[in-house]
Coordinates of C-alpha atoms in Angstrom, one line a residue:
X436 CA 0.0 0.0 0.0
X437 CA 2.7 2.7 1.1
X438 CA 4.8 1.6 -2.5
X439 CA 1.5 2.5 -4.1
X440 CA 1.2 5.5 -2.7
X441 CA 4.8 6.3 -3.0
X442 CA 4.6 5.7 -6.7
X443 CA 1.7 8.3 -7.6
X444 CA 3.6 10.7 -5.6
X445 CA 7.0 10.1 -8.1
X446 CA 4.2 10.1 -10.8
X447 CA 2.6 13.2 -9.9
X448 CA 6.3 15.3 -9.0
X449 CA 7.2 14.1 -12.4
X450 CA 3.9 15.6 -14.3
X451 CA 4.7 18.9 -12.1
X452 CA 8.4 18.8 -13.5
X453 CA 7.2 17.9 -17.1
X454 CA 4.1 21.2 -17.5
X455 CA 7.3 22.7 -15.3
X456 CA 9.7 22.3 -18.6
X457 CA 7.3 22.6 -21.1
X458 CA 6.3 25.9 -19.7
X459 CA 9.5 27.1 -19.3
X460 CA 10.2 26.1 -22.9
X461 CA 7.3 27.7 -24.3
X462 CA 7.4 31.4 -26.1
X463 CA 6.0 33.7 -23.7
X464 CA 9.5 32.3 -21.0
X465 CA 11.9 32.1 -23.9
X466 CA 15.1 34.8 -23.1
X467 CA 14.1 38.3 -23.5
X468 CA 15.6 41.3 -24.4
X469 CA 15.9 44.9 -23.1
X470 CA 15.4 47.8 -25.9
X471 CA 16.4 50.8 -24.4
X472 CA 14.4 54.0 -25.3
X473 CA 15.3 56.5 -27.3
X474 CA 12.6 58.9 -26.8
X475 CA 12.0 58.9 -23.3
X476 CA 9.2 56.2 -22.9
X477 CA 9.5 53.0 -20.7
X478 CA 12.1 50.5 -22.2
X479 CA 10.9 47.8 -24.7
X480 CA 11.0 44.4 -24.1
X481 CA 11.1 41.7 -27.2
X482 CA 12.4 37.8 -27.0
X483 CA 14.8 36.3 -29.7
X484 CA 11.6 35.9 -32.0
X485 CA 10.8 39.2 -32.4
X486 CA 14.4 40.9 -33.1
X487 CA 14.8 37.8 -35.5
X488 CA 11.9 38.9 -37.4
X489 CA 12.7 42.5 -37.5
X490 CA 16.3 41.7 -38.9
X491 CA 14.6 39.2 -41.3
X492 CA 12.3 41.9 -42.6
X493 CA 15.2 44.1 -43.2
X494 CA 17.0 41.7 -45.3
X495 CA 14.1 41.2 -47.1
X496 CA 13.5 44.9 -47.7
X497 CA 17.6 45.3 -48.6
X498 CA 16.9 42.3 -51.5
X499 CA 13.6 44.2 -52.8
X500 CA 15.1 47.5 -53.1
X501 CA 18.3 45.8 -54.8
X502 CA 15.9 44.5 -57.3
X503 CA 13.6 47.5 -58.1
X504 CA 16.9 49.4 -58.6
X505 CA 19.4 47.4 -60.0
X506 CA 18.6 46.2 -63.6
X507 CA 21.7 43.8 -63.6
X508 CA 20.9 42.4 -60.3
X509 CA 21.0 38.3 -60.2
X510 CA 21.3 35.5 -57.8
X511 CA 24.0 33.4 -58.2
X512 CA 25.7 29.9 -57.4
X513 CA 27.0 30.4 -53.3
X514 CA 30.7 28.3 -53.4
X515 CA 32.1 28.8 -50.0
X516 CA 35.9 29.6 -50.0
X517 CA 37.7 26.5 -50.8
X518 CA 40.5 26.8 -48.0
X519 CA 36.9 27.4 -45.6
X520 CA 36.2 24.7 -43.3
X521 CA 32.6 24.4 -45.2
X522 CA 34.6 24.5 -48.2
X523 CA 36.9 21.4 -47.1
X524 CA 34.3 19.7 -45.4
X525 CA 31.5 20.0 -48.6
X526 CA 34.6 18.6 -51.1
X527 CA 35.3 15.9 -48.6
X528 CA 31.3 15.1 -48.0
X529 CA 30.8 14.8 -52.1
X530 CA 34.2 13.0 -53.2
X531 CA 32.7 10.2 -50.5
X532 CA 29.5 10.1 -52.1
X533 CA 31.3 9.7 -55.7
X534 CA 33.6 7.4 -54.6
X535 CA 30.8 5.2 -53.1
X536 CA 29.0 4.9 -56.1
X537 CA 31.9 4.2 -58.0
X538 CA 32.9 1.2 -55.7
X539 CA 29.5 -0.4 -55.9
X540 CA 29.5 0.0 -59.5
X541 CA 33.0 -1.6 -60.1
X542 CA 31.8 -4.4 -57.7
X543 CA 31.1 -8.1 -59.7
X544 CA 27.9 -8.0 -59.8
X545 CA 27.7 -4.5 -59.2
X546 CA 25.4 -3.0 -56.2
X547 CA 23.1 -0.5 -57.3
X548 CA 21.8 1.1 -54.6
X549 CA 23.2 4.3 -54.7
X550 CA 22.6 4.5 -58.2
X551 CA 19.1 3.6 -57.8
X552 CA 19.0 6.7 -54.7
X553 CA 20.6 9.0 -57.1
X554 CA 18.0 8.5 -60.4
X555 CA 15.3 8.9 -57.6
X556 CA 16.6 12.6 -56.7
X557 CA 17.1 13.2 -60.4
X558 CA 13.7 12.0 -61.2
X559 CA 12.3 14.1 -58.4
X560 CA 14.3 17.6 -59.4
X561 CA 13.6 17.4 -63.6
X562 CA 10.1 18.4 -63.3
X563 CA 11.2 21.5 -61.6
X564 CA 13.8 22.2 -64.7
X565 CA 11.4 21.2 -67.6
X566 CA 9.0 22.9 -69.3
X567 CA 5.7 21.4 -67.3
X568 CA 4.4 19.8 -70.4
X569 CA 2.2 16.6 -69.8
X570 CA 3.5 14.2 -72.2
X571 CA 7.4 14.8 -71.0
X572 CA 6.6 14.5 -67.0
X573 CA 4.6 10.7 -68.1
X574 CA 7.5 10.1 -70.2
X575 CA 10.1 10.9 -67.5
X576 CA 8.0 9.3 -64.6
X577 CA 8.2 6.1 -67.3
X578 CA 11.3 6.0 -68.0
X579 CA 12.9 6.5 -64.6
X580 CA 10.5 4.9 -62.6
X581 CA 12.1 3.5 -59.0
X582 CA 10.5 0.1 -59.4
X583 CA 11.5 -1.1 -62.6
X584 CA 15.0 0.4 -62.0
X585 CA 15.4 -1.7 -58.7
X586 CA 14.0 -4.9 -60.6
X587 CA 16.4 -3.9 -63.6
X588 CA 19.5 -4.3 -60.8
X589 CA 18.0 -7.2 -59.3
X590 CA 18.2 -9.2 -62.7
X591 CA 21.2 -7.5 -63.5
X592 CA 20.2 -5.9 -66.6
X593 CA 20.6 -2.1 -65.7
X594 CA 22.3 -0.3 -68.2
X595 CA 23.1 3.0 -65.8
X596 CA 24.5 4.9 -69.0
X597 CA 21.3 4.6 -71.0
X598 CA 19.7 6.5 -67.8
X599 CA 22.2 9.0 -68.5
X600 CA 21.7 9.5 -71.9
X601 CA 17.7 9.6 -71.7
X602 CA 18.3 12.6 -68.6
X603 CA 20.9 14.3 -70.8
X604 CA 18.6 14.3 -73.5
X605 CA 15.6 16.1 -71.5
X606 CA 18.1 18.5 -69.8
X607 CA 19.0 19.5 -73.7
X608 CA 15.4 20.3 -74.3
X609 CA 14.6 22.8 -71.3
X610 CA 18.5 24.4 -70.9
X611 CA 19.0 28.4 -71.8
X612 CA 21.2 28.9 -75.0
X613 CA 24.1 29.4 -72.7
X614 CA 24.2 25.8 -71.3
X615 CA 24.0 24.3 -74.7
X616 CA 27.8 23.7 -74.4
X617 CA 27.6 22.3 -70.9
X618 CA 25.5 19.7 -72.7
X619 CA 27.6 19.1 -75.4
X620 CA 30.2 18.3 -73.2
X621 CA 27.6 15.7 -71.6
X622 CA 27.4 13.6 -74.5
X623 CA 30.8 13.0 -75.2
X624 CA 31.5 11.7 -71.3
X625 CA 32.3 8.0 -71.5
X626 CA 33.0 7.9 -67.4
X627 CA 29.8 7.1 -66.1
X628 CA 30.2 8.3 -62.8
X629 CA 31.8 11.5 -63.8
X630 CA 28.5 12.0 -66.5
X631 CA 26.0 12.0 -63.4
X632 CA 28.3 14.3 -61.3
X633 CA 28.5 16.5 -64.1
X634 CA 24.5 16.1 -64.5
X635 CA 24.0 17.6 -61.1
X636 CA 26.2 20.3 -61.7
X637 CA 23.9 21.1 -64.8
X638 CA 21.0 20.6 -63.0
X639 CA 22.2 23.4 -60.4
X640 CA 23.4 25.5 -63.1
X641 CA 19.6 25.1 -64.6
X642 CA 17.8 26.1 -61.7
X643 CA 19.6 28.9 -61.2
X644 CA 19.1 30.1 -64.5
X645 CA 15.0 29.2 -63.6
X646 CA 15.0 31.6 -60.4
X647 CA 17.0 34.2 -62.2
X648 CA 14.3 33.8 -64.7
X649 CA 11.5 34.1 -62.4
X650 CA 12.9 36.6 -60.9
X651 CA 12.9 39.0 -64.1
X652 CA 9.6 38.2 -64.6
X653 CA 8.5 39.6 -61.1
X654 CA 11.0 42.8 -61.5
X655 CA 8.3 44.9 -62.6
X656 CA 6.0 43.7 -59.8
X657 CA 8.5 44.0 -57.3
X658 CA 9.4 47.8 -58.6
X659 CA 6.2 48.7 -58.5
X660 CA 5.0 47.9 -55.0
X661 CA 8.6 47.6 -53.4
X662 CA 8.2 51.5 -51.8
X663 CA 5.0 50.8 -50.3
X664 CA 6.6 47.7 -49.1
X665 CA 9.9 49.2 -47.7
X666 CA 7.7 52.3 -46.4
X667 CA 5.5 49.7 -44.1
X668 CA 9.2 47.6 -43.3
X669 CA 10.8 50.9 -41.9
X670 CA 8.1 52.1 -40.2
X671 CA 7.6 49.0 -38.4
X672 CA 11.2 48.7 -37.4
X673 CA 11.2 52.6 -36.4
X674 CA 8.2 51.5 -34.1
X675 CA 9.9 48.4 -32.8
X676 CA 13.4 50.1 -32.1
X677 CA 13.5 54.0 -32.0
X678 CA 9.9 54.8 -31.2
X679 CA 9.5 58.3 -32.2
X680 CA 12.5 59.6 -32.8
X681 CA 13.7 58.8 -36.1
X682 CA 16.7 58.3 -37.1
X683 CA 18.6 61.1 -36.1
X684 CA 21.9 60.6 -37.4
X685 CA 20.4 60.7 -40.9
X686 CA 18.5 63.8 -39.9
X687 CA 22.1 65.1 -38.8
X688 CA 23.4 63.9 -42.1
X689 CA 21.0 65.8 -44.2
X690 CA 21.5 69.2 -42.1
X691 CA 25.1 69.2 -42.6
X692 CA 25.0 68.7 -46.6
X693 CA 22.3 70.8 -47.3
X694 CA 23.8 73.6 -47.9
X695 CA 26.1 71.7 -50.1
X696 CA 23.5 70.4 -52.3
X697 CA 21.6 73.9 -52.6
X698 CA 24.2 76.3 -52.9
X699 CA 24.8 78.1 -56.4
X700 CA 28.3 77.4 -57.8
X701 CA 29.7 79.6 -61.0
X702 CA 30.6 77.3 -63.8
X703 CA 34.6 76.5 -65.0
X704 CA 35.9 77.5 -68.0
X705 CA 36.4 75.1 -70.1
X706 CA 39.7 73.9 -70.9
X707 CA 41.0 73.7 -74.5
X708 CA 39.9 71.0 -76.9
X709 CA 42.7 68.8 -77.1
X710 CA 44.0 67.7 -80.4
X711 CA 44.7 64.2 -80.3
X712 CA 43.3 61.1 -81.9
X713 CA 40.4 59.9 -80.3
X714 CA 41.2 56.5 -80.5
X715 CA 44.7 57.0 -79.1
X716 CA 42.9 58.8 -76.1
X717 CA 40.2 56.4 -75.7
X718 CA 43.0 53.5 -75.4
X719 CA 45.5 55.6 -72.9
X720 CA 42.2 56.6 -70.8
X721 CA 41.3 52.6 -70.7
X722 CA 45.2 51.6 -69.6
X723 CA 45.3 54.5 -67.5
X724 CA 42.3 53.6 -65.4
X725 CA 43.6 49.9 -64.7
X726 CA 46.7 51.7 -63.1
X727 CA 44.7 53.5 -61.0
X728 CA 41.9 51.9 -59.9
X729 CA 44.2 50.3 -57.0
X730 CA 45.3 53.4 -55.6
X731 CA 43.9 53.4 -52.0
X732 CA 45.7 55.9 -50.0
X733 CA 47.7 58.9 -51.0
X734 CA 51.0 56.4 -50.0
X735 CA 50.4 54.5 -52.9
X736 CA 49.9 58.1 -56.1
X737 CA 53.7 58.3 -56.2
X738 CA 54.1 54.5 -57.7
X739 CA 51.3 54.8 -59.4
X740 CA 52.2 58.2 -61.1
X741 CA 55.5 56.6 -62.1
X742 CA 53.4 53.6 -63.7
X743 CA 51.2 56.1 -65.4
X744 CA 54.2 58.0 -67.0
X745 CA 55.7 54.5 -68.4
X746 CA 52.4 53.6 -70.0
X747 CA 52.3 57.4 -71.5
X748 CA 55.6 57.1 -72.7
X749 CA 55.2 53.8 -74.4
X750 CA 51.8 54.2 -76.2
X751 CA 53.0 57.6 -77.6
X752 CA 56.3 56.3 -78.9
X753 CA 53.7 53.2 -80.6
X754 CA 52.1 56.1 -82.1
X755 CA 54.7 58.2 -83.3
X756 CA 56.6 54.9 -84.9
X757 CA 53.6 54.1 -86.5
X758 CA 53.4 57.5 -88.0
X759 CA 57.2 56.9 -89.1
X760 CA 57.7 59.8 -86.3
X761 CA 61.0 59.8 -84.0
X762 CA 60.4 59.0 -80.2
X763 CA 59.9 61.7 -78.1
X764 CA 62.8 63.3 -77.0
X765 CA 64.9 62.9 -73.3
X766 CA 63.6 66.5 -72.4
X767 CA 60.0 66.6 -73.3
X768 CA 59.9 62.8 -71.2
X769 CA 61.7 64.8 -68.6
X770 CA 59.1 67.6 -68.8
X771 CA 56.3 64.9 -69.0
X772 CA 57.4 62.8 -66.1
X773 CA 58.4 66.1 -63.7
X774 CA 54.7 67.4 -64.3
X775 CA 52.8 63.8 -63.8
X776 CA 54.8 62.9 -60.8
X777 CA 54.1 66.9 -59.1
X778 CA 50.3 65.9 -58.7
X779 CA 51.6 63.3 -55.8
X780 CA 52.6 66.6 -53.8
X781 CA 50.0 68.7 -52.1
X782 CA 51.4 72.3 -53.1
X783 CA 50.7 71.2 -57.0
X784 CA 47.2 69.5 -56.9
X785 CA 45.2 72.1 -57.9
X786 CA 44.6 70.3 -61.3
X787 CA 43.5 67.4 -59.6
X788 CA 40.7 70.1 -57.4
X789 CA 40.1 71.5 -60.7
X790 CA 39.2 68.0 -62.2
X791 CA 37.3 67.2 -59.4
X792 CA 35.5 70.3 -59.6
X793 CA 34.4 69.4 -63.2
X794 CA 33.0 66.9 -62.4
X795 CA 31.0 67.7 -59.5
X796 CA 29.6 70.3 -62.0
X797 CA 29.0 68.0 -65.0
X798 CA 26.8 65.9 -62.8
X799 CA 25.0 68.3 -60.9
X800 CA 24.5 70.2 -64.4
X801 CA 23.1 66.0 -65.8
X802 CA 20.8 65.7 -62.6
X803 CA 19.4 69.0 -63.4
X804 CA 19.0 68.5 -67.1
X805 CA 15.7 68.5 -69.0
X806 CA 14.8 64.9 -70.2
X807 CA 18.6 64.3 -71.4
X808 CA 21.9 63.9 -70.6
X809 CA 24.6 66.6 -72.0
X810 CA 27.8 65.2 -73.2
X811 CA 30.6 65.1 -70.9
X812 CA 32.8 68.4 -70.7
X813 CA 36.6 68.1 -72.6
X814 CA 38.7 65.8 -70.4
X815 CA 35.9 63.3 -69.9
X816 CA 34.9 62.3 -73.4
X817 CA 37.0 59.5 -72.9
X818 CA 34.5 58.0 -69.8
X819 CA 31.3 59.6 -71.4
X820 CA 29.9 55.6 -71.6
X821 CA 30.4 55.1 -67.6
X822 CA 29.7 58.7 -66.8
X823 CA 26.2 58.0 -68.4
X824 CA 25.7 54.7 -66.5
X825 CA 26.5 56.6 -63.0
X826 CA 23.7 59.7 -64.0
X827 CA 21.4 57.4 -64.9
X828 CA 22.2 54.9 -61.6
X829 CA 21.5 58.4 -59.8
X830 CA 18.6 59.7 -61.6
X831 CA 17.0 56.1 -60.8
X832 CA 17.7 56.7 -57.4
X833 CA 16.6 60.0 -57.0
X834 CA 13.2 59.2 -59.0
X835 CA 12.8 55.8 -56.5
X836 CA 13.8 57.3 -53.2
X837 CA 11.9 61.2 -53.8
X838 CA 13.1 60.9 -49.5
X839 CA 10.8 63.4 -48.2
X840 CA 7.3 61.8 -50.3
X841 CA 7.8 58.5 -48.9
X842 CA 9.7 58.6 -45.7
X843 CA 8.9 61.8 -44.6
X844 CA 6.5 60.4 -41.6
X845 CA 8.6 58.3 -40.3
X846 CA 11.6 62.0 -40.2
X847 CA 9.4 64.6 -38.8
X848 CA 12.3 66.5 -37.8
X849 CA 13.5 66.2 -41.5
X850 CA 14.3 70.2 -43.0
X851 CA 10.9 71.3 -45.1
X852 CA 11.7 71.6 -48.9
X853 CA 11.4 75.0 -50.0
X854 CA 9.9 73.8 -53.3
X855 CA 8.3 70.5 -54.9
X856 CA 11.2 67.9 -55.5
X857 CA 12.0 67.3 -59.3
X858 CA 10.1 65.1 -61.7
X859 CA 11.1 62.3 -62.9
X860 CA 9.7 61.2 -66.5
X861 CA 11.2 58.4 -68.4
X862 CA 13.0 58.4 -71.4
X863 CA 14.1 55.4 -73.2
X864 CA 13.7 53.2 -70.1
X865 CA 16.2 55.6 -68.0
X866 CA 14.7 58.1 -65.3
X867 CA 15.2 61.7 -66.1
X868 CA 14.7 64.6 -63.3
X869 CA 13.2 67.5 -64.8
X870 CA 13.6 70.8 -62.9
X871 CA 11.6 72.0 -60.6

């Protein structure tokens, strides 16, 4: 009688400690966090959960507006770093699985069962790939169905390659243009192990290509709703994490360039056309740019300089040989090198200012423009084809953001506009401000 007793007591303490744990493991006990006000009211507290979400909703706000504003914007294969411990441990993890299936293959009588695993996953991924036509997805569910394959092996009458052939040839009737060759290759694989691996890879390459593809398709949806979309985001996450405050640092950041943006600057003179071939330009402006576009820090405009000067010297003693002309002379290199290598010393960089300048004007002047872009000013004909690309990156910008329209709610701090901000109207696919 008293073990009875005793063992409804154990029974009932271990109920209590079970509702104990599950309680404990439930959401409204998981570990909290403290969000300290910003505006004065009582601090916030969320749980893992709920700052997981917000930072998710971010992301996804980060991937729309990447999308609606980048034309060229893809998804692409993820390879970690090959040295990376993912890296080592995903080429260890597939040469296993290869080499498995080539043991069992090379056994007398061979062993098919991870062949037989592998045409299941293929048969299960194709009809994602494929154009969804009926007649192909009964052909391919005939063809590679898991029963007749396993009695197949069990007889010993599998012929693997013919699998491989028949999933090459459905692969070759859904791939882009650009994996043509990939399949090519395909064909003229005699390995038969080394033809499936290269089947997955072409498989991944393919749905790549599909999501990339679907994701074009939605660019125009996404563009058009994305600023509703990242309006409601923000304004959640300025609830969640700054209450009414805003975001004063960007408030900060606009009063200190303000005066920047709207102050009146006289225009340069322009500099004097200068007569060289355009193609011999265009060329140095191209080599040119490679030398620089490593230059970091003012440590490294000396070396660079020199470089520069070397490449001068050698493409205009190409073009004078070629117009039977003598090289230049050791005094005008001596004169050319002295006034490149001054621009790495502060006392002598007003050319570079006066550059700088130029440009600062030329696209102010483009953003200001009605419904086109001028042409670049002398100097910068060379880089009219990027120049162009970075307006019209801006003017897209500019014509998606319009900052105090659609964020100015969640800023009301922000500076009032002293007039209407500038149209933007499209031309030939590219957003043009017009002026106010």
């Amino acid at each position: 009688m008293e073990n009875r007793q005793q063992q409804e007591q154990d029974q009932n303490q271990s109920q209590k400690l079970g509702d104990r744990t599950e309680s404990e493991s439930s959401v409204n006990s998981m570990t909290r966090f403290v969000v300290p006000s910003l505006d004065g009211s009582p601090p916030k507290i969320v749980t893992i959960d709920e700052v997981s979400g917000i930072f998710k909703d971010l992301r996804n706000m980060e991937l729309a507006h990447e999308i609606a504003l980048n034309p060229e914007f893809k998804l692409k294969q993820y390879e970690p770093p090959t040295h990376s411990f993912e890296g080592r441990v995903k080429a260890m993890v597939h040469k296993a699985y290869w080499d498995v299936l080539r043991t069992q293959l090379e056994r007398q009588p061979p062993q098919y069962d991870q062949a037989i695993r592998l045409l299941a996953e293929i048969k299960e991924c194709i009809p994602q790939l494929v154009t969804p036509n009926e007649r192909t997805l009964v052909r391919i569910n005939e063809v590679l169905d898991t029963d007749v394959i396993r009695q197949q092996a069990e007889q010993g009458v599998l012929d693997f390659k013919s699998y491989a052939d028949f999933v090459i040839l459905i692969l070759s009737q859904s791939c882009s243009a650009a994996r043509d060759e990939a399949v090519a290759e395909l064909s003229k694989m005699d390995d038969v192990v080394d033809t499936f691996r290269s089947i997955l890879e072409l498989m991944a390459m393919m749905k790549l290509d599909m999501a990339n593809f679907m994701l074009e398709l939605a660019r125009k949806e996404i563009s058009a709703n994305s600023v509703q979309y990242e309006k409601e985001k923000l304004s959640k996450y300025l609830h969640e994490f700054h209450g009414n405050v805003g975001f004063p640092a960007t408030e900060d950041w606009l009063q200190r360039n303000r005066s920047d943006v709207t102050r009146t600057r006289s225009a340069l003179r322009s500099p004097p056309i200068i007569s060289q071939r355009p193609n011999n330009r265009a060329k140095l402006a191209k080599q040119l740019e490679i030398i620089m576009q490593d230059v970091k820090n003012e440590t490294q405009v000396a070396a660079a300089l020199e470089s520069c000067y070397e490449q001068i010297r050698c493409l205009v003693n190409s073009a004078l040989s070629q117009e039977q002309q003598p090289d230049m002379d050791e005094a005008t290199l001596a004169s050319l090198k002295s006034q490149l290598m001054q621009l790495s010393n502060k006392p002598h960089q007003c050319a570079v200012s006066w550059v700088t300048k130029r440009f600062y004007l030329f696209v102010r002047v483009s953003l200001r423009a009605d419904n086109h872009i001028p042409p670049p000013p002398a100097g910068f004909k060379e880089f009219e084809e990027e120049l162009t690309a970075l307006i019209s990156s801006i003017l897209r910008l500019i014509s998606y953001n319009q900052f105090f329209k659609i964020l100015g709610k969640t800023t009301p701090s922000a500076p009032e506009s002293t007039s209407e901000p500038a149209a933007a109207t499209p031309i030939n696919g590219i957003a043009q401000v017009t002026n106010p």
